[in-house]
Short mmCIF file of C-alpha atoms in Angstrom, two decimals:
data_model
loop_
_atom_site.label_atom_id
_atom_site.label_comp_id
_atom_site.label_asym_id
_atom_site.label_seq_id
_atom_site.Cartn_x
_atom_site.Cartn_y
_atom_site.Cartn_z
CA MET A 101 -50.62 -22.48 29.36
CA THR A 102 -50.66 -20.09 32.30
CA ASN A 103 -49.68 -21.42 35.72
CA PHE A 104 -52.90 -20.04 37.20
CA TYR A 105 -54.57 -23.16 35.82
CA ASP A 106 -51.95 -25.59 37.14
CA ILE A 107 -53.96 -28.49 38.55
CA ASN A 108 -50.98 -29.55 40.69
CA LYS A 109 -51.97 -26.91 43.26
CA ASN A 110 -54.89 -29.09 44.35
CA LYS A 111 -54.38 -32.12 42.16
CA GLU A 112 -55.19 -34.70 44.83
CA LEU A 113 -58.57 -33.13 45.61
CA LEU A 114 -59.37 -32.60 41.92
CA VAL A 115 -58.49 -36.19 41.00
CA GLN A 116 -60.55 -37.49 43.92
CA GLN A 117 -63.51 -35.40 42.76
CA LEU A 118 -63.22 -36.62 39.16
CA GLU A 119 -62.95 -40.26 40.26
CA TYR A 120 -65.94 -39.91 42.57
CA THR A 121 -68.00 -38.22 39.86
CA ALA A 122 -67.12 -40.78 37.19
CA LYS A 123 -68.14 -43.58 39.53
CA ASN A 124 -71.34 -42.15 41.02
CA SER A 125 -72.94 -39.55 38.73
CA PRO A 126 -75.25 -41.01 36.03
CA PHE A 127 -74.91 -37.83 33.96
CA TYR A 128 -71.10 -37.82 33.95
CA LYS A 129 -70.80 -41.58 33.49
CA ALA A 130 -72.64 -41.11 30.21
CA GLN A 131 -70.75 -37.92 29.32
CA PHE A 132 -67.31 -39.40 29.94
CA LYS A 133 -68.17 -42.53 27.96
CA LYS A 134 -69.63 -40.54 25.06
CA ASN A 135 -66.52 -38.34 24.84
CA ASN A 136 -63.96 -41.09 25.54
CA ILE A 137 -62.75 -39.35 28.70
CA ASP A 138 -60.43 -41.54 30.80
CA ILE A 139 -60.27 -39.87 34.22
CA GLY A 140 -57.11 -41.83 35.00
CA GLN A 141 -55.31 -39.89 32.25
CA VAL A 142 -56.14 -36.42 33.60
CA ASN A 143 -52.70 -35.41 34.86
CA SER A 144 -52.49 -31.89 33.46
CA TYR A 145 -54.68 -28.95 32.62
CA ARG A 146 -54.28 -29.87 28.95
CA GLU A 147 -55.98 -33.22 29.66
CA PHE A 148 -58.53 -31.66 32.00
CA ARG A 149 -59.70 -29.30 29.22
CA LYS A 150 -60.77 -32.28 27.12
CA ILE A 151 -63.70 -32.72 29.51
CA PRO A 152 -66.72 -31.00 27.93
CA ILE A 153 -68.26 -27.94 29.54
CA THR A 154 -71.44 -28.56 31.56
CA THR A 155 -74.14 -25.93 30.97
CA LYS A 156 -77.09 -24.63 32.97
CA GLU A 157 -79.31 -26.22 30.31
CA ASP A 158 -77.73 -29.61 31.08
CA LEU A 159 -78.56 -29.10 34.74
CA GLN A 160 -82.14 -28.12 33.92
CA ASN A 161 -82.80 -30.83 31.35
CA TYR A 162 -81.13 -33.75 33.16
CA ASN A 163 -81.47 -32.58 36.75
CA GLU A 164 -82.02 -35.93 38.48
CA GLU A 165 -79.22 -37.60 36.50
CA PHE A 166 -76.74 -35.38 38.36
CA ILE A 167 -77.68 -36.93 41.71
CA ALA A 168 -74.83 -39.21 42.80
CA VAL A 169 -76.09 -40.50 46.16
CA LYS A 170 -79.02 -42.61 47.32
CA LYS A 171 -82.17 -40.59 47.87
CA ASP A 172 -82.33 -41.36 51.59
CA GLU A 173 -78.94 -39.66 52.04
CA ILE A 174 -80.32 -36.29 50.90
CA ILE A 175 -81.00 -33.90 53.78
CA ASP A 176 -81.60 -30.50 52.21
CA TYR A 177 -83.31 -29.45 48.96
CA VAL A 178 -82.68 -25.96 47.54
CA THR A 179 -83.20 -24.12 44.27
CA THR A 180 -81.25 -21.51 42.36
CA SER A 181 -82.59 -17.96 42.25
CA GLY A 182 -83.73 -18.38 38.63
CA THR A 183 -82.08 -15.17 37.39
CA LEU A 184 -81.70 -16.54 33.86
CA GLY A 185 -84.71 -18.85 33.69
CA ASN A 186 -86.59 -21.38 35.76
CA PRO A 187 -84.99 -22.21 39.14
CA VAL A 188 -82.88 -25.39 39.12
CA SER A 189 -83.29 -27.95 41.90
CA PHE A 190 -80.25 -28.84 43.96
CA ALA A 191 -79.77 -31.33 46.79
CA LEU A 192 -77.24 -31.78 49.59
CA ASN A 193 -76.33 -34.62 51.94
CA ASP A 194 -74.71 -34.38 55.35
CA ALA A 195 -71.17 -34.15 53.91
CA ASP A 196 -72.25 -31.33 51.56
CA LEU A 197 -73.76 -29.36 54.44
CA GLU A 198 -70.54 -29.80 56.43
CA ARG A 199 -68.59 -28.58 53.38
CA LEU A 200 -70.96 -25.62 53.07
CA ALA A 201 -70.28 -24.71 56.69
CA GLU A 202 -66.52 -24.91 56.10
CA ASN A 203 -66.84 -22.71 53.01
CA GLU A 204 -68.54 -19.96 54.99
CA ARG A 205 -66.22 -20.37 57.98
CA LEU A 206 -63.23 -19.72 55.71
CA SER A 207 -65.03 -16.84 53.98
CA PHE A 208 -66.02 -15.15 57.23
CA GLU A 209 -62.50 -15.50 58.60
CA MET A 210 -61.25 -13.75 55.46
CA VAL A 211 -63.33 -10.64 56.27
CA GLY A 212 -62.28 -10.66 59.92
CA VAL A 213 -65.18 -12.42 61.66
CA THR A 214 -64.00 -14.23 64.81
CA LYS A 215 -65.55 -16.32 67.57
CA SER A 216 -66.14 -13.13 69.58
CA SER A 217 -68.01 -11.43 66.69
CA VAL A 218 -71.80 -11.10 66.44
CA MET A 219 -73.30 -11.25 62.93
CA GLN A 220 -76.82 -10.14 62.06
CA LEU A 221 -78.32 -12.09 59.13
CA THR A 222 -80.73 -9.96 57.11
CA THR A 223 -81.26 -12.81 54.64
CA THR A 224 -83.90 -15.50 54.62
CA LEU A 225 -83.21 -19.05 55.82
CA ASP A 226 -86.34 -20.33 54.09
CA ARG A 227 -87.70 -20.22 50.50
CA ARG A 228 -85.24 -22.97 49.47
CA PHE A 229 -82.39 -20.42 49.72
CA MET A 230 -78.99 -22.12 50.10
CA ALA A 231 -77.03 -19.01 51.11
CA GLY A 232 -79.09 -18.24 54.22
CA MET A 233 -78.48 -21.75 55.54
CA ALA A 234 -74.80 -21.56 54.55
CA TYR A 235 -74.26 -18.34 56.53
CA PHE A 236 -75.89 -19.84 59.61
CA LEU A 237 -73.87 -23.08 59.39
CA GLY A 238 -70.60 -21.21 58.79
CA LEU A 239 -71.09 -18.85 61.73
CA ARG A 240 -72.09 -21.78 63.94
CA LYS A 241 -68.92 -23.64 62.97
CA LEU A 242 -66.86 -20.51 63.63
CA GLY A 243 -68.58 -20.09 66.98
CA ALA A 244 -69.66 -16.49 66.35
CA GLY A 245 -72.89 -15.00 67.70
CA ILE A 246 -75.85 -15.00 65.29
CA VAL A 247 -78.88 -12.70 65.12
CA ARG A 248 -81.39 -14.13 62.62
CA THR A 249 -83.64 -11.21 61.72
CA GLY A 250 -84.36 -12.40 58.18
CA SER A 251 -85.03 -10.20 55.18
CA GLY A 252 -86.83 -6.85 55.14
CA LEU A 253 -88.35 -5.10 58.18
CA PRO A 254 -85.89 -2.22 58.72
CA GLY A 255 -87.50 -1.46 62.08
CA LEU A 256 -86.73 -4.97 63.36
CA GLN A 257 -83.17 -4.68 62.03
CA TRP A 258 -82.49 -1.52 64.05
CA GLU A 259 -84.24 -2.84 67.15
CA SER A 260 -82.05 -5.96 66.94
CA ILE A 261 -78.89 -3.89 66.46
CA GLU A 262 -79.76 -1.85 69.55
CA ARG A 263 -80.62 -4.97 71.57
CA PHE A 264 -77.80 -7.38 70.58
CA LYS A 265 -75.00 -5.02 69.46
CA PRO A 266 -73.80 -7.02 66.39
CA ASP A 267 -70.61 -5.79 64.75
CA PHE A 268 -71.26 -7.37 61.30
CA LEU A 269 -74.25 -7.47 58.96
CA ILE A 270 -74.93 -9.77 56.04
CA ALA A 271 -77.12 -7.83 53.63
CA VAL A 272 -78.02 -7.01 50.05
CA PRO A 273 -76.44 -3.56 49.41
CA SER A 274 -79.67 -1.88 48.30
CA PHE A 275 -81.27 -3.04 51.55
CA LEU A 276 -78.58 -1.19 53.49
CA LEU A 277 -79.87 1.99 51.81
CA LYS A 278 -83.41 1.12 53.00
CA MET A 279 -82.06 0.69 56.52
CA ILE A 280 -80.33 4.07 56.32
CA ASP A 281 -83.52 5.77 55.03
CA PHE A 282 -85.51 4.23 57.89
CA ALA A 283 -82.92 5.34 60.43
CA ILE A 284 -82.94 8.93 59.15
CA GLU A 285 -86.75 9.08 59.08
CA ASN A 286 -86.98 7.72 62.63
CA GLY A 287 -84.15 9.65 64.24
CA ILE A 288 -81.90 6.62 64.78
CA ASP A 289 -78.22 7.51 65.33
CA TYR A 290 -77.13 4.84 62.86
CA ARG A 291 -73.63 6.25 62.35
CA ASN A 292 -72.81 5.46 65.97
CA SER A 293 -74.33 1.97 66.04
CA SER A 294 -72.37 -1.19 66.88
CA ILE A 295 -72.09 -2.14 63.19
CA LYS A 296 -68.50 -1.97 61.90
CA ALA A 297 -68.78 -3.86 58.61
CA ALA A 298 -71.23 -5.45 56.17
CA VAL A 299 -70.73 -8.56 54.06
CA CYS A 300 -72.68 -7.71 50.92
CA ILE A 301 -74.43 -10.26 48.71
CA GLY A 302 -76.57 -10.30 45.58
CA GLU A 303 -75.39 -7.01 44.04
CA PRO A 304 -71.91 -5.84 42.96
CA LEU A 305 -70.16 -3.27 45.12
CA ARG A 306 -67.03 -2.55 43.13
CA ASN A 307 -65.80 -1.66 39.67
CA PRO A 308 -63.19 -3.84 37.94
CA ASP A 309 -60.48 -1.40 39.15
CA PHE A 310 -61.46 -2.22 42.79
CA SER A 311 -63.05 1.19 43.42
CA LEU A 312 -66.55 1.28 44.88
CA ASN A 313 -69.23 1.51 42.21
CA SER A 314 -72.04 4.04 42.48
CA LEU A 315 -74.08 1.81 44.83
CA GLY A 316 -71.08 1.16 47.06
CA ARG A 317 -70.14 4.87 47.15
CA LYS A 318 -73.70 5.86 48.02
CA ILE A 319 -73.72 3.49 51.01
CA LYS A 320 -70.22 4.49 52.14
CA ASP A 321 -70.97 8.22 51.92
CA LEU A 322 -74.01 7.80 54.15
CA TRP A 323 -72.67 5.13 56.53
CA ASP A 324 -68.93 4.82 57.01
CA ILE A 325 -68.73 1.09 57.66
CA GLU A 326 -66.40 -1.34 55.89
CA LEU A 327 -68.03 -3.04 52.92
CA PHE A 328 -66.96 -6.52 51.84
CA SER A 329 -67.96 -8.00 48.50
CA THR A 330 -68.77 -11.68 48.16
CA TYR A 331 -69.97 -13.74 45.20
CA ALA A 332 -71.37 -17.26 45.11
CA SER A 333 -74.03 -19.43 43.48
CA THR A 334 -76.13 -22.41 44.47
CA GLU A 335 -74.51 -24.63 41.83
CA MET A 336 -70.95 -24.12 42.99
CA ALA A 337 -71.82 -23.98 46.73
CA THR A 338 -68.63 -22.00 47.24
CA ALA A 339 -68.00 -18.31 47.88
CA PHE A 340 -65.45 -15.92 46.36
CA THR A 341 -64.80 -13.32 49.04
CA GLU A 342 -62.88 -10.08 49.47
CA CYS A 343 -60.10 -9.84 52.03
CA ASN A 344 -59.30 -6.62 53.90
CA GLN A 345 -57.30 -5.33 50.92
CA HIS A 346 -60.51 -5.10 48.86
CA LYS A 347 -58.71 -6.07 45.65
CA ALA A 348 -61.06 -8.64 44.10
CA ASN A 349 -62.60 -11.82 45.46
CA HIS A 350 -60.45 -14.79 46.52
CA SER A 351 -61.24 -18.36 45.56
CA LEU A 352 -61.05 -21.14 48.14
CA SER A 353 -58.70 -23.52 46.33
CA SER A 354 -59.46 -26.48 48.63
CA LEU A 355 -63.15 -26.23 47.70
CA ILE A 356 -63.21 -25.24 44.03
CA PHE A 357 -61.14 -25.44 40.85
CA THR A 358 -61.69 -22.23 38.92
CA GLU A 359 -61.31 -21.31 35.25
CA VAL A 360 -62.09 -18.04 33.44
CA LEU A 361 -62.58 -18.72 29.73
CA ASP A 362 -63.07 -16.65 26.59
CA GLU A 363 -65.75 -17.32 23.97
CA ASN A 364 -63.56 -20.04 22.44
CA GLN A 365 -63.15 -21.74 25.84
CA ASN A 366 -59.52 -20.70 26.15
CA PRO A 367 -58.17 -19.34 29.46
CA VAL A 368 -58.09 -15.56 29.62
CA LYS A 369 -55.03 -13.64 30.83
CA PRO A 370 -54.92 -11.53 34.00
CA GLY A 371 -56.85 -8.31 33.44
CA GLU A 372 -59.19 -9.88 30.89
CA ILE A 373 -62.90 -10.72 31.19
CA GLY A 374 -64.28 -14.19 30.57
CA GLU A 375 -66.92 -16.65 31.70
CA LEU A 376 -66.44 -18.27 35.09
CA VAL A 377 -66.26 -22.08 34.81
CA VAL A 378 -66.02 -24.08 38.03
CA THR A 379 -65.44 -27.59 39.34
CA PRO A 380 -66.54 -27.65 43.00
CA LEU A 381 -64.37 -29.98 45.10
CA GLN A 382 -65.46 -32.30 47.91
CA THR A 383 -69.13 -32.28 46.84
CA GLN A 384 -71.08 -35.55 46.89
CA THR A 385 -74.79 -35.25 46.12
CA MET A 386 -74.66 -33.32 42.82
CA PRO A 387 -71.03 -33.02 41.69
CA LEU A 388 -70.35 -30.72 38.76
CA VAL A 389 -67.34 -30.76 36.45
CA ARG A 390 -66.39 -27.72 34.36
CA PHE A 391 -69.73 -26.03 35.01
CA ALA A 392 -70.23 -22.82 33.03
CA THR A 393 -71.85 -20.34 35.45
CA GLY A 394 -72.92 -17.87 32.76
CA ASP A 395 -71.26 -15.08 34.78
CA MET A 396 -68.70 -12.83 33.12
CA VAL A 397 -65.90 -11.88 35.53
CA LYS A 398 -62.57 -10.11 35.34
CA PHE A 399 -59.63 -12.39 36.10
CA TYR A 400 -56.81 -11.07 38.31
CA GLY A 401 -54.67 -14.17 38.87
CA GLY A 402 -53.08 -14.74 42.28
CA ASN A 403 -50.72 -12.96 44.70
CA CYS A 404 -52.83 -10.46 46.64
CA ASP A 405 -51.29 -7.84 48.95
CA CYS A 406 -52.83 -9.78 51.86
CA GLY A 407 -50.34 -12.59 51.19
CA ARG A 408 -52.82 -15.15 49.87
CA LYS A 409 -51.85 -16.90 46.63
CA SER A 410 -55.36 -17.96 45.64
CA MET A 411 -56.94 -16.98 42.33
CA ARG A 412 -58.87 -13.69 42.39
CA ILE A 413 -61.83 -12.62 40.29
CA SER A 414 -64.21 -9.66 40.21
CA THR A 415 -67.86 -9.96 41.04
CA PRO A 416 -69.78 -10.50 37.79
CA VAL A 417 -69.59 -7.61 35.34
CA GLY A 418 -72.57 -9.17 33.56
CA ARG A 419 -74.30 -12.38 32.59
CA LYS A 420 -73.26 -14.01 29.35
CA LYS A 421 -76.90 -14.35 28.27
CA GLN A 422 -77.76 -10.80 29.34
CA MET A 423 -75.32 -9.19 26.94
CA ILE A 424 -77.11 -6.47 24.96
CA LYS A 425 -76.26 -5.41 21.41
CA LEU A 426 -77.66 -1.93 20.86
CA LYS A 427 -76.85 0.25 17.86
CA GLY A 428 -73.46 -1.42 17.42
CA THR A 429 -72.61 -1.13 21.14
CA THR A 430 -72.20 -4.08 23.52
CA LEU A 431 -73.64 -3.48 26.99
CA TYR A 432 -74.23 -5.41 30.17
CA PRO A 433 -77.08 -4.42 32.52
CA GLN A 434 -74.69 -3.64 35.37
CA GLN A 435 -73.13 -0.78 33.37
CA ILE A 436 -76.54 0.87 33.09
CA ILE A 437 -77.42 0.11 36.72
CA ASN A 438 -74.19 1.76 37.91
CA LEU A 439 -74.97 4.95 35.98
CA LEU A 440 -78.58 5.09 37.18
CA THR A 441 -77.60 4.43 40.79
CA ALA A 442 -75.07 7.28 40.60
CA PHE A 443 -77.86 9.73 39.72
CA GLU A 444 -78.68 10.93 43.25
CA THR A 445 -82.28 12.09 42.73
CA LEU A 446 -83.40 8.86 41.01
CA LYS A 447 -84.57 6.66 43.87
CA ILE A 448 -85.99 3.68 41.96
CA PHE A 449 -85.84 2.37 38.40
CA VAL A 450 -86.23 -0.81 36.36
CA ILE A 451 -84.53 -1.74 33.07
CA VAL A 452 -86.47 -3.72 30.45
CA ALA A 453 -84.91 -5.57 27.48
CA SER A 454 -86.97 -6.93 24.60
CA LEU A 455 -86.74 -7.72 20.90
CA ASN A 456 -88.19 -5.31 18.34
CA GLU A 457 -89.96 -6.26 15.10
CA ASN A 458 -86.58 -6.83 13.45
CA GLN A 459 -85.60 -9.27 16.24
CA THR A 460 -82.84 -6.99 17.49
CA ASP A 461 -82.29 -5.84 21.06
CA GLU A 462 -84.30 -2.97 22.48
CA LEU A 463 -83.98 -1.28 25.89
CA LEU A 464 -86.32 0.80 28.02
CA ILE A 465 -85.74 2.36 31.44
CA ARG A 466 -88.80 2.79 33.66
CA ILE A 467 -88.59 5.72 36.10
CA PRO A 468 -91.07 7.24 38.61
CA ASN A 469 -93.98 9.37 37.39
CA ASP A 470 -92.87 12.32 39.49
CA PHE A 471 -89.23 12.32 38.38
CA VAL A 472 -88.52 15.75 36.88
CA GLU A 473 -84.90 15.70 35.74
CA ILE A 474 -85.52 13.75 32.54
CA ASP A 475 -83.19 15.78 30.31
CA ARG A 476 -80.32 15.73 32.80
CA LEU A 477 -80.70 11.97 33.35
CA GLN A 478 -80.76 11.34 29.61
CA GLU A 479 -77.59 13.40 29.18
CA HIS A 480 -75.94 11.53 32.06
CA LEU A 481 -76.77 8.15 30.48
CA GLN A 482 -75.75 9.17 26.99
CA SER A 483 -72.42 10.44 28.28
CA GLY A 484 -71.69 7.14 30.01
CA LEU A 485 -73.06 4.71 27.42
CA LYS A 486 -72.58 6.68 24.17
CA ILE A 487 -76.11 5.78 23.11
CA LYS A 488 -79.60 7.04 23.95
CA ILE A 489 -82.02 4.76 25.83
CA PRO A 490 -85.75 5.65 26.03
CA LEU A 491 -87.16 6.57 29.45
CA GLU A 492 -90.75 5.78 30.43
CA ARG A 493 -92.65 7.14 33.43
CA THR A 494 -94.24 4.49 35.67
CA SER A 495 -95.98 4.62 39.03
CA VAL A 496 -93.74 4.06 42.04
CA GLU A 497 -96.11 1.30 43.18
CA LYS A 498 -95.60 -0.60 39.93
CA LEU A 499 -91.84 -0.03 40.04
CA GLU A 500 -91.73 -1.44 43.58
CA LYS A 501 -93.60 -4.55 42.44
CA LEU A 502 -91.27 -5.00 39.47
CA LYS A 503 -88.12 -4.47 41.51
CA PHE A 504 -89.17 -6.58 44.49
CA PRO A 505 -91.36 -9.42 43.12
CA LYS A 506 -92.78 -11.62 45.85
CA GLU A 507 -91.29 -14.80 44.41
CA SER A 508 -87.75 -13.38 44.15
CA ARG A 509 -85.07 -13.59 46.86
CA LYS A 510 -83.25 -10.47 45.66
CA PRO A 511 -84.05 -7.21 43.85
CA LYS A 512 -84.87 -7.64 40.17
CA ILE A 513 -83.75 -4.47 38.42
CA PHE A 514 -83.19 -5.99 34.96
CA HIS A 515 -86.16 -7.68 33.23
CA ASP A 516 -85.20 -9.58 30.09
CA TYR A 517 -88.09 -10.47 27.74
CA ARG A 518 -85.95 -11.35 24.71
#
């Protein structure tokens, strides 16, 4: 058993969390009893692994049974983004909101935000979105300045940058490209703005070897600011964040116990890809134990050049349920997205997965009606993927609606109808 999964590193917090959960969560009371789990005997990772995995389906099907506090203690209600199905309801009490603030304070400090910094939030604080509230609470706890512009509206973003001189942005990477386009079209000297760095959410920035992916390179080539990757989810209410070495995302060991498991639920070795499984620590309202996120990440172990010893993982290389089997080849949507983003003249696209009449996977890439370099794009894709994927012309208006649906909090490039 690898020492990366040694529970002694935060044993006291983990034991406290297990004891609290066993006492207060209706779902886990039943689960532990059904599986003869004695929390008092969990003194090693070997014993901890006897606890069954909790799935997203469990959370959907038994949602209210996960609530471990009285209803009048709940302060905030949020939902997941619903990437892999219907959004799941989540609730937080005062202690959870304080923990959320501490999570973001630690994360922001990791990327160099200080009390004297000013951060512009280009994310929504409404629509039941946990992250927007988390960023605000974390910056408030840190004491940094906050500019709450919200999502969209590139004109307002640049007017706010000119007015308040923030040095950091929080943004979805593809929105940074929209801001750059707006600046170029309107003669804004964006390269000499006050912005020094962006904390990027919702879309991967880097390849598993730490290099910027095609989206990250495109932003960096146009706007030479420092780009920090961060990864989180509503369920784990904890962020994995890059430090200034940009060599994977650090876990916050005081707030989460992290596992990366193969398809047989065994720990992967450093350098291998597996599913991220988490046990958030110090949560009260809806504690989760060994929750399978569905995200496939590369595991790097500990010991970063920055001096931190915390476990490091990549941002997701794909979703477990989004894995595509096509003509004997295994693909994840992000591989295709990276190749399409790297094709400079292709400004917008959407990927569609479905099942054919034989109930096997089928892919289609929708591209703009006026796109002319079909043959070169097809060659580019085939070279990178080793298979041919059909391309279909679609109006830009329809592509915009597919990519930015009104009900979604982030771009939806991959549509899975399987």
